[in-house]
Amino acid sequence: VLDCGDSTCRFYRNSQGRLTLNGVVITGPEDYPSHSVLERLDIPIESLPSYRGKRVVSVGEGMGTLVDTFYGNGADVVGVDLWYGLSKFPRGYDGTKMREFVEKWKERLIRGDSTKLPIATESVDLYLSHGLVGNFQGENLDKTLLESVRVIRKGGEARQFGFAPEQLESVSQTLSERFGDTIQLEWKKIEAPLRNHWGAWGTNQYVLIIRKN
């Protein structure tokens, strides 16, 4: 158990031997290569140069590839995760990788919680999360969704992958009741082969694209 600022970071290994933080597996490029993450977020690789100079936030970045990918294309990108800023890391190979990732990208990482982001209102052009929403239900999912809308500016987008078909109606209703016609919602089913640490992603194959009018 390590101090994560306003939260507690509980690290342990699951039955597959993967390091988890508060029940969520810490992932990296060996799990989700950049091209597959972009595909699931419905972002064509050829569109990346269009984000030059844009403010991009990847929430639940872990040791992922979105910060690297967008920074390499000139975006003003930051990653957000609960364990960034730790003064101590878990022991072993995973802890070493985490420390190296933070040291490499420390100017581009923010310690934060998806339900209460330390990011100014309407300051972001593109909000991204890959697989994050699959870890939440109920109030925490609602708070994460509301935060994604809060931080994007008018004309901005939030793209979040990992929804199951049975969630589409309730999520749409939650957002429509809160924001009305100030946002536009679009659902897309991603047909690419999807895997997680235990096998198939199953039905969690939808990306939600929110656009703020």
CSV table of C-alpha atoms in Angstrom, one decimal:
chain,number,residue,atom,x,y,z
A,1,VAL,CA,0.0,0.0,0.0
A,2,LEU,CA,1.5,3.3,-1.1
A,3,ASP,CA,0.4,6.9,-0.7
A,4,CYS,CA,-1.2,8.4,-3.9
A,5,GLY,CA,-1.9,11.9,-2.7
A,6,ASP,CA,-5.7,12.1,-2.1
A,7,SER,CA,-6.0,8.4,-2.7
A,8,THR,CA,-4.4,5.1,-1.6
A,9,CYS,CA,-2.6,2.9,-4.1
A,10,ARG,CA,-3.0,-0.8,-3.3
A,11,PHE,CA,-0.7,-2.9,-5.4
A,12,TYR,CA,-0.9,-6.7,-5.6
A,13,ARG,CA,-0.5,-9.5,-8.2
A,14,ASN,CA,-3.6,-11.2,-9.7
A,15,SER,CA,-3.9,-14.9,-10.4
A,16,GLN,CA,-2.1,-14.4,-13.8
A,17,GLY,CA,0.9,-12.8,-12.0
A,18,ARG,CA,0.1,-9.3,-13.3
A,19,LEU,CA,0.7,-6.2,-11.1
A,20,THR,CA,-2.6,-4.5,-10.4
A,21,LEU,CA,-3.4,-1.1,-8.8
A,22,ASN,CA,-6.7,-1.1,-6.9
A,23,GLY,CA,-7.8,-4.1,-8.9
A,24,VAL,CA,-6.8,-2.7,-12.3
A,25,VAL,CA,-3.9,-4.2,-14.3
A,26,ILE,CA,-1.1,-1.8,-15.1
A,27,THR,CA,-0.6,-2.1,-18.8
A,28,GLY,CA,2.1,-1.1,-21.3
A,29,PRO,CA,2.9,-1.2,-25.0
A,30,GLU,CA,3.4,-5.0,-24.9
A,31,ASP,CA,-0.2,-5.3,-24.0
A,32,TYR,CA,-1.7,-2.6,-26.3
A,33,PRO,CA,0.6,-1.4,-29.1
A,34,SER,CA,0.0,2.1,-30.3
A,35,HIS,CA,-1.7,1.2,-33.6
A,36,SER,CA,-4.2,-1.1,-31.9
A,37,VAL,CA,-5.1,1.6,-29.3
A,38,LEU,CA,-5.6,4.2,-32.0
A,39,GLU,CA,-7.8,1.7,-34.0
A,40,ARG,CA,-10.0,1.1,-31.0
A,41,LEU,CA,-10.4,4.9,-30.4
A,42,ASP,CA,-11.3,5.3,-34.1
A,43,ILE,CA,-8.3,7.6,-34.7
A,44,PRO,CA,-6.7,7.1,-38.1
A,45,ILE,CA,-2.9,7.1,-38.0
A,46,GLU,CA,-2.8,9.6,-40.9
A,47,SER,CA,-4.9,12.1,-38.8
A,48,LEU,CA,-2.2,12.4,-36.1
A,49,PRO,CA,-0.4,15.5,-37.6
A,50,SER,CA,-3.7,17.4,-37.3
A,51,TYR,CA,-3.3,17.4,-33.5
A,52,ARG,CA,-0.1,19.4,-33.6
A,53,GLY,CA,-0.4,22.1,-31.0
A,54,LYS,CA,-3.7,20.7,-29.6
A,55,ARG,CA,-4.2,20.0,-25.9
A,56,VAL,CA,-4.6,16.2,-25.6
A,57,VAL,CA,-5.2,14.3,-22.4
A,58,SER,CA,-4.9,10.5,-22.0
A,59,VAL,CA,-6.7,9.4,-18.8
A,60,GLY,CA,-5.6,6.0,-17.4
A,61,GLU,CA,-2.5,6.1,-19.5
A,62,GLY,CA,-0.6,3.6,-17.3
A,63,MET,CA,2.7,2.9,-19.1
A,64,GLY,CA,0.9,3.2,-22.4
A,65,THR,CA,1.7,4.7,-25.8
A,66,LEU,CA,-0.7,7.6,-26.4
A,67,VAL,CA,1.6,10.2,-24.7
A,68,ASP,CA,4.5,9.0,-26.9
A,69,THR,CA,2.4,8.9,-30.0
A,70,PHE,CA,0.8,12.3,-29.8
A,71,TYR,CA,3.9,14.0,-28.5
A,72,GLY,CA,5.8,12.7,-31.4
A,73,ASN,CA,3.2,14.3,-33.7
A,74,GLY,CA,3.5,17.7,-32.0
A,75,ALA,CA,0.5,17.6,-29.7
A,76,ASP,CA,0.6,19.3,-26.3
A,77,VAL,CA,-0.2,16.0,-24.6
A,78,VAL,CA,-0.3,14.8,-21.0
A,79,GLY,CA,-1.1,11.4,-19.4
A,80,VAL,CA,-3.1,11.1,-16.2
A,81,ASP,CA,-3.0,8.1,-13.8
A,82,LEU,CA,-3.3,7.5,-10.1
A,83,TRP,CA,0.3,6.3,-9.5
A,84,TYR,CA,2.2,9.1,-11.3
A,85,GLY,CA,4.2,11.0,-8.8
A,86,LEU,CA,4.9,8.1,-6.4
A,87,SER,CA,8.1,8.6,-4.4
A,88,LYS,CA,8.2,4.8,-3.9
A,89,PHE,CA,7.4,2.1,-6.5
A,90,PRO,CA,6.5,-1.6,-6.1
A,91,ARG,CA,9.5,-4.0,-6.0
A,92,GLY,CA,10.6,-6.1,-8.9
A,93,TYR,CA,10.6,-5.8,-12.7
A,94,ASP,CA,7.2,-4.0,-13.0
A,95,GLY,CA,8.2,-1.4,-10.4
A,96,THR,CA,11.4,-0.7,-12.3
A,97,LYS,CA,9.5,-0.2,-15.5
A,98,MET,CA,7.0,2.1,-13.8
A,99,ARG,CA,9.9,4.2,-12.4
A,100,GLU,CA,11.6,4.4,-15.8
A,101,PHE,CA,8.4,5.4,-17.5
A,102,VAL,CA,7.8,8.2,-15.0
A,103,GLU,CA,11.4,9.4,-15.3
A,104,LYS,CA,11.2,9.6,-19.1
A,105,TRP,CA,7.9,11.4,-19.3
A,106,LYS,CA,7.7,13.2,-16.0
A,107,GLU,CA,7.1,16.6,-17.7
A,108,ARG,CA,4.1,15.0,-19.5
A,109,LEU,CA,2.4,13.1,-16.6
A,110,ILE,CA,-0.1,14.3,-14.0
A,111,ARG,CA,-1.2,12.3,-11.0
A,112,GLY,CA,-4.9,12.2,-10.9
A,113,ASP,CA,-8.2,10.3,-10.6
A,114,SER,CA,-10.6,10.1,-13.6
A,115,THR,CA,-13.5,10.9,-11.3
A,116,LYS,CA,-12.0,14.3,-10.2
A,117,LEU,CA,-9.4,15.3,-12.8
A,118,PRO,CA,-6.9,18.0,-11.9
A,119,ILE,CA,-7.5,19.7,-15.2
A,120,ALA,CA,-9.2,23.0,-15.9
A,121,THR,CA,-12.7,23.2,-17.3
A,122,GLU,CA,-12.9,23.5,-21.1
A,123,SER,CA,-9.1,23.4,-21.5
A,124,VAL,CA,-8.7,20.2,-23.6
A,125,ASP,CA,-9.1,19.6,-27.3
A,126,LEU,CA,-9.0,15.8,-27.2
A,127,TYR,CA,-9.8,13.6,-24.2
A,128,LEU,CA,-8.8,9.9,-24.6
A,129,SER,CA,-9.3,6.7,-22.5
A,130,HIS,CA,-8.6,3.2,-23.6
A,131,GLY,CA,-10.3,0.4,-21.6
A,132,LEU,CA,-10.6,2.7,-18.5
A,133,VAL,CA,-14.4,2.7,-18.4
A,134,GLY,CA,-14.5,-1.1,-18.3
A,135,ASN,CA,-13.2,-0.8,-14.7
A,136,PHE,CA,-16.1,1.3,-13.4
A,137,GLN,CA,-19.8,0.9,-12.7
A,138,GLY,CA,-22.5,3.1,-11.2
A,139,GLU,CA,-21.4,6.4,-9.6
A,140,ASN,CA,-17.7,6.1,-10.5
A,141,LEU,CA,-18.6,5.5,-14.2
A,142,ASP,CA,-21.0,8.5,-14.2
A,143,LYS,CA,-18.4,10.8,-12.6
A,144,THR,CA,-15.7,9.7,-15.1
A,145,LEU,CA,-18.0,10.5,-18.0
A,146,LEU,CA,-19.1,13.8,-16.6
A,147,GLU,CA,-15.4,14.8,-16.0
A,148,SER,CA,-14.6,13.9,-19.6
A,149,VAL,CA,-17.2,16.4,-20.8
A,150,ARG,CA,-16.2,19.1,-18.3
A,151,VAL,CA,-12.6,19.3,-19.4
A,152,ILE,CA,-13.1,19.4,-23.2
A,153,ARG,CA,-13.6,22.8,-24.8
A,154,LYS,CA,-16.3,23.7,-27.3
A,155,GLY,CA,-15.4,22.0,-30.6
A,156,GLY,CA,-13.4,19.4,-28.6
A,157,GLU,CA,-13.9,15.6,-28.4
A,158,ALA,CA,-13.8,12.9,-25.8
A,159,ARG,CA,-13.1,9.3,-27.1
A,160,GLN,CA,-13.5,6.5,-24.7
A,161,PHE,CA,-13.2,2.8,-25.6
A,162,GLY,CA,-14.5,-0.2,-23.6
A,163,PHE,CA,-18.2,-0.1,-23.5
A,164,ALA,CA,-20.5,-3.1,-23.7
A,165,PRO,CA,-23.7,-2.9,-25.8
A,166,GLU,CA,-26.0,-3.1,-22.8
A,167,GLN,CA,-24.4,0.2,-21.5
A,168,LEU,CA,-25.1,2.3,-24.6
A,169,GLU,CA,-28.7,3.3,-23.6
A,170,SER,CA,-28.0,4.1,-19.9
A,171,VAL,CA,-24.7,6.1,-20.7
A,172,SER,CA,-26.5,8.0,-23.4
A,173,GLN,CA,-29.3,8.9,-21.1
A,174,THR,CA,-27.0,10.0,-18.3
A,175,LEU,CA,-25.1,12.3,-20.6
A,176,SER,CA,-28.2,13.7,-22.4
A,177,GLU,CA,-30.0,14.5,-19.2
A,178,ARG,CA,-26.9,16.3,-17.8
A,179,PHE,CA,-25.8,18.2,-20.9
A,180,GLY,CA,-28.7,18.2,-23.4
A,181,ASP,CA,-27.9,19.6,-26.8
A,182,THR,CA,-24.6,21.1,-25.7
A,183,ILE,CA,-23.0,17.8,-26.7
A,184,GLN,CA,-23.3,15.2,-29.6
A,185,LEU,CA,-22.9,11.5,-28.9
A,186,GLU,CA,-21.7,8.9,-31.4
A,187,TRP,CA,-21.3,5.2,-30.8
A,188,LYS,CA,-19.1,3.0,-32.9
A,189,LYS,CA,-18.6,-0.8,-32.7
A,190,ILE,CA,-14.9,-1.7,-33.2
A,191,GLU,CA,-14.5,-4.8,-35.2
A,192,ALA,CA,-10.8,-5.3,-34.7
A,193,PRO,CA,-9.8,-8.4,-32.7
A,194,LEU,CA,-9.9,-7.3,-29.1
A,195,ARG,CA,-8.0,-9.0,-26.2
A,196,ASN,CA,-7.5,-8.4,-22.6
A,197,HIS,CA,-5.3,-10.1,-19.9
A,198,TRP,CA,-7.7,-12.9,-19.5
A,199,GLY,CA,-8.6,-13.6,-23.1
A,200,ALA,CA,-11.3,-12.0,-25.3
A,201,TRP,CA,-12.6,-8.5,-24.5
A,202,GLY,CA,-16.0,-10.1,-25.0
A,203,THR,CA,-18.8,-7.5,-25.7
A,204,ASN,CA,-16.8,-4.4,-24.5
A,205,GLN,CA,-16.2,-3.3,-28.1
A,206,TYR,CA,-17.8,0.1,-28.3
A,207,VAL,CA,-16.1,3.5,-28.4
A,208,LEU,CA,-18.1,6.5,-27.3
A,209,ILE,CA,-17.3,9.8,-29.1
A,210,ILE,CA,-18.5,13.0,-27.4
A,211,ARG,CA,-18.3,16.3,-29.2
A,212,LYS,CA,-19.0,19.6,-27.4
A,213,ASN,CA,-21.0,22.1,-29.4
